[in-house]
Amino acid sequence: MDTDDYAALKDLPPWQRAYGLSVHLGQSGTETAFGLLLSAMWYETDSFFESPGALDDLLHEAEFELERAGEEAKPFLNAIVAYALAYAGRIEESVERLKLAKQAKDPPEHLQNYISAIETCQTDMDAPACRPDAPANP
């Protein structure tokens, strides 16, 4: 625990610090690690997207999550990744990831609504409704 890497964790916001600790404890690739990064994206949005490695960490952890997920969950996970990519300005990658989300067979209404919202946000991520912490039904 007396390392520069561990000391650097103290300066991170809480969710990102928790993720860093989970990696330090060998938890990368787990549901917990993915969940911590999602919380960081939703609740520490500005610092998450300003962090040079946070999005890459999320994409890395999402791949593990997609491997574990059942067929019903994969479209929603792909939509989450598409949203994060769009928010980071990586629109082409976002569009490609959203195509995977749209492959859902008989998608539930909430997934259809989420996909539609992401498509709208891809053209204007600065809209208040496009923030990760925006209410689902404003």
mmCIF file of C-alpha atoms in Angstrom:
data_model
loop_
_atom_site.group_PDB
_atom_site.id
_atom_site.type_symbol
_atom_site.label_atom_id
_atom_site.label_comp_id
_atom_site.label_asym_id
_atom_site.label_seq_id
_atom_site.Cartn_x
_atom_site.Cartn_y
_atom_site.Cartn_z
ATOM 1 C CA MET A 1 0.000 0.000 0.000
ATOM 2 C CA ASP A 2 3.026 2.233 0.244
ATOM 3 C CA THR A 3 3.340 2.774 -3.500
ATOM 4 C CA ASP A 4 2.978 5.753 -5.820
ATOM 5 C CA ASP A 5 0.079 4.043 -7.623
ATOM 6 C CA TYR A 6 -1.818 3.512 -4.396
ATOM 7 C CA ALA A 7 -1.062 7.052 -3.206
ATOM 8 C CA ALA A 8 -2.458 8.454 -6.476
ATOM 9 C CA LEU A 9 -5.806 6.808 -5.718
ATOM 10 C CA LYS A 10 -6.325 9.187 -2.799
ATOM 11 C CA ASP A 11 -6.696 12.097 -5.208
ATOM 12 C CA LEU A 12 -9.478 10.461 -7.226
ATOM 13 C CA PRO A 13 -13.206 11.069 -6.709
ATOM 14 C CA PRO A 14 -14.897 8.351 -4.596
ATOM 15 C CA TRP A 15 -16.266 6.041 -7.329
ATOM 16 C CA GLN A 16 -13.082 6.220 -9.356
ATOM 17 C CA ARG A 17 -11.033 5.636 -6.219
ATOM 18 C CA ALA A 18 -13.169 2.594 -5.395
ATOM 19 C CA TYR A 19 -12.552 1.225 -8.889
ATOM 20 C CA GLY A 20 -8.807 1.810 -8.517
ATOM 21 C CA LEU A 21 -8.866 -0.047 -5.211
ATOM 22 C CA SER A 22 -10.806 -2.912 -6.755
ATOM 23 C CA VAL A 23 -8.181 -3.229 -9.497
ATOM 24 C CA HIS A 24 -5.431 -3.037 -6.870
ATOM 25 C CA LEU A 25 -7.172 -5.935 -5.119
ATOM 26 C CA GLY A 26 -7.368 -8.006 -8.305
ATOM 27 C CA GLN A 27 -11.024 -7.376 -9.103
ATOM 28 C CA SER A 28 -10.683 -6.140 -12.683
ATOM 29 C CA GLY A 29 -13.009 -8.127 -14.911
ATOM 30 C CA THR A 30 -15.707 -8.508 -12.281
ATOM 31 C CA GLU A 31 -19.259 -7.194 -12.097
ATOM 32 C CA THR A 32 -18.150 -5.035 -9.197
ATOM 33 C CA ALA A 33 -15.447 -3.291 -11.228
ATOM 34 C CA PHE A 34 -17.875 -2.574 -14.070
ATOM 35 C CA GLY A 35 -20.499 -1.298 -11.632
ATOM 36 C CA LEU A 36 -18.026 1.031 -9.959
ATOM 37 C CA LEU A 37 -17.081 2.569 -13.296
ATOM 38 C CA LEU A 38 -20.723 2.991 -14.276
ATOM 39 C CA SER A 39 -21.320 4.814 -11.014
ATOM 40 C CA ALA A 40 -18.286 6.989 -11.700
ATOM 41 C CA MET A 41 -19.651 7.849 -15.142
ATOM 42 C CA TRP A 42 -23.112 8.663 -13.798
ATOM 43 C CA TYR A 43 -22.199 10.463 -10.574
ATOM 44 C CA GLU A 44 -18.727 11.887 -11.264
ATOM 45 C CA THR A 45 -19.376 12.702 -14.903
ATOM 46 C CA ASP A 46 -17.037 15.636 -15.413
ATOM 47 C CA SER A 47 -14.028 14.121 -13.662
ATOM 48 C CA PHE A 48 -14.730 10.714 -15.236
ATOM 49 C CA PHE A 49 -14.618 12.055 -18.780
ATOM 50 C CA GLU A 50 -11.679 14.347 -17.979
ATOM 51 C CA SER A 51 -9.655 11.407 -16.694
ATOM 52 C CA PRO A 52 -7.287 10.142 -19.392
ATOM 53 C CA GLY A 53 -7.956 6.456 -18.702
ATOM 54 C CA ALA A 54 -11.465 6.240 -17.291
ATOM 55 C CA LEU A 55 -13.321 5.633 -20.552
ATOM 56 C CA ASP A 56 -10.766 3.055 -21.646
ATOM 57 C CA ASP A 57 -11.202 1.335 -18.283
ATOM 58 C CA LEU A 58 -14.974 1.330 -18.776
ATOM 59 C CA LEU A 59 -14.632 -0.146 -22.267
ATOM 60 C CA HIS A 60 -12.247 -2.786 -20.917
ATOM 61 C CA GLU A 61 -14.559 -3.777 -18.084
ATOM 62 C CA ALA A 62 -17.581 -3.727 -20.409
ATOM 63 C CA GLU A 63 -16.039 -6.471 -22.524
ATOM 64 C CA PHE A 64 -15.892 -8.747 -19.475
ATOM 65 C CA GLU A 65 -19.460 -7.809 -18.628
ATOM 66 C CA LEU A 66 -20.616 -8.605 -22.170
ATOM 67 C CA GLU A 67 -18.976 -12.045 -21.936
ATOM 68 C CA ARG A 68 -20.912 -12.772 -18.727
ATOM 69 C CA ALA A 69 -24.216 -11.292 -19.834
ATOM 70 C CA GLY A 70 -27.159 -13.229 -21.130
ATOM 71 C CA GLU A 71 -28.580 -12.451 -24.543
ATOM 72 C CA GLU A 72 -31.261 -10.174 -23.051
ATOM 73 C CA ALA A 73 -28.699 -7.985 -21.268
ATOM 74 C CA LYS A 74 -26.182 -7.577 -24.102
ATOM 75 C CA PRO A 75 -28.187 -4.983 -26.094
ATOM 76 C CA PHE A 76 -28.570 -2.779 -23.030
ATOM 77 C CA LEU A 77 -24.859 -3.099 -22.195
ATOM 78 C CA ASN A 78 -23.976 -2.180 -25.762
ATOM 79 C CA ALA A 79 -26.290 0.829 -25.499
ATOM 80 C CA ILE A 80 -24.519 1.963 -22.327
ATOM 81 C CA VAL A 81 -21.169 1.711 -24.090
ATOM 82 C CA ALA A 82 -22.582 3.561 -27.107
ATOM 83 C CA TYR A 83 -23.729 6.344 -24.805
ATOM 84 C CA ALA A 84 -20.329 6.628 -23.096
ATOM 85 C CA LEU A 85 -18.547 6.760 -26.448
ATOM 86 C CA ALA A 86 -20.917 9.456 -27.702
ATOM 87 C CA TYR A 87 -20.463 11.501 -24.550
ATOM 88 C CA ALA A 88 -16.702 11.316 -25.071
ATOM 89 C CA GLY A 89 -17.139 12.581 -28.635
ATOM 90 C CA ARG A 90 -16.344 9.251 -30.262
ATOM 91 C CA ILE A 91 -19.505 9.339 -32.362
ATOM 92 C CA GLU A 92 -18.519 6.871 -35.096
ATOM 93 C CA GLU A 93 -17.677 4.218 -32.499
ATOM 94 C CA SER A 94 -20.896 5.051 -30.688
ATOM 95 C CA VAL A 95 -22.958 4.544 -33.838
ATOM 96 C CA GLU A 96 -21.312 1.169 -34.430
ATOM 97 C CA ARG A 97 -21.919 0.052 -30.848
ATOM 98 C CA LEU A 98 -25.529 1.198 -31.019
ATOM 99 C CA LYS A 99 -26.005 -1.050 -34.063
ATOM 100 C CA LEU A 100 -25.219 -3.976 -31.766
ATOM 101 C CA ALA A 101 -27.803 -2.770 -29.270
ATOM 102 C CA LYS A 102 -30.408 -2.566 -32.024
ATOM 103 C CA GLN A 103 -29.956 -6.261 -32.804
ATOM 104 C CA ALA A 104 -32.091 -7.178 -29.799
ATOM 105 C CA LYS A 105 -34.896 -9.571 -30.580
ATOM 106 C CA ASP A 106 -38.198 -8.194 -29.289
ATOM 107 C CA PRO A 107 -36.545 -5.321 -27.402
ATOM 108 C CA PRO A 108 -38.421 -4.064 -24.370
ATOM 109 C CA GLU A 109 -39.817 -0.555 -24.516
ATOM 110 C CA HIS A 110 -37.248 0.835 -22.065
ATOM 111 C CA LEU A 111 -34.415 -0.373 -24.322
ATOM 112 C CA GLN A 112 -36.066 1.129 -27.401
ATOM 113 C CA ASN A 113 -36.473 4.425 -25.533
ATOM 114 C CA TYR A 114 -32.846 4.369 -24.392
ATOM 115 C CA ILE A 115 -31.596 3.681 -27.931
ATOM 116 C CA SER A 116 -33.730 6.542 -29.273
ATOM 117 C CA ALA A 117 -32.397 8.885 -26.614
ATOM 118 C CA ILE A 118 -28.802 7.938 -27.449
ATOM 119 C CA GLU A 119 -29.428 8.520 -31.147
ATOM 120 C CA THR A 120 -30.782 11.971 -30.334
ATOM 121 C CA CYS A 121 -27.864 12.721 -28.043
ATOM 122 C CA GLN A 122 -25.308 11.636 -30.638
ATOM 123 C CA THR A 123 -26.183 14.824 -32.524
ATOM 124 C CA ASP A 124 -26.074 17.140 -29.473
ATOM 125 C CA MET A 125 -24.354 15.729 -26.403
ATOM 126 C CA ASP A 126 -24.439 19.186 -24.794
ATOM 127 C CA ALA A 127 -28.208 19.024 -24.312
ATOM 128 C CA PRO A 128 -29.130 18.801 -20.603
ATOM 129 C CA ALA A 129 -31.143 15.631 -21.269
ATOM 130 C CA CYS A 130 -27.954 13.952 -22.534
ATOM 131 C CA ARG A 131 -26.026 14.147 -19.258
ATOM 132 C CA PRO A 132 -25.499 10.775 -17.565
ATOM 133 C CA ASP A 133 -27.272 12.063 -14.463
ATOM 134 C CA ALA A 134 -30.285 13.458 -16.356
ATOM 135 C CA PRO A 135 -33.655 12.132 -15.202
ATOM 136 C CA ALA A 136 -35.016 9.340 -17.401
ATOM 137 C CA ASN A 137 -38.391 11.044 -17.778
ATOM 138 C CA PRO A 138 -37.863 14.795 -17.319
#
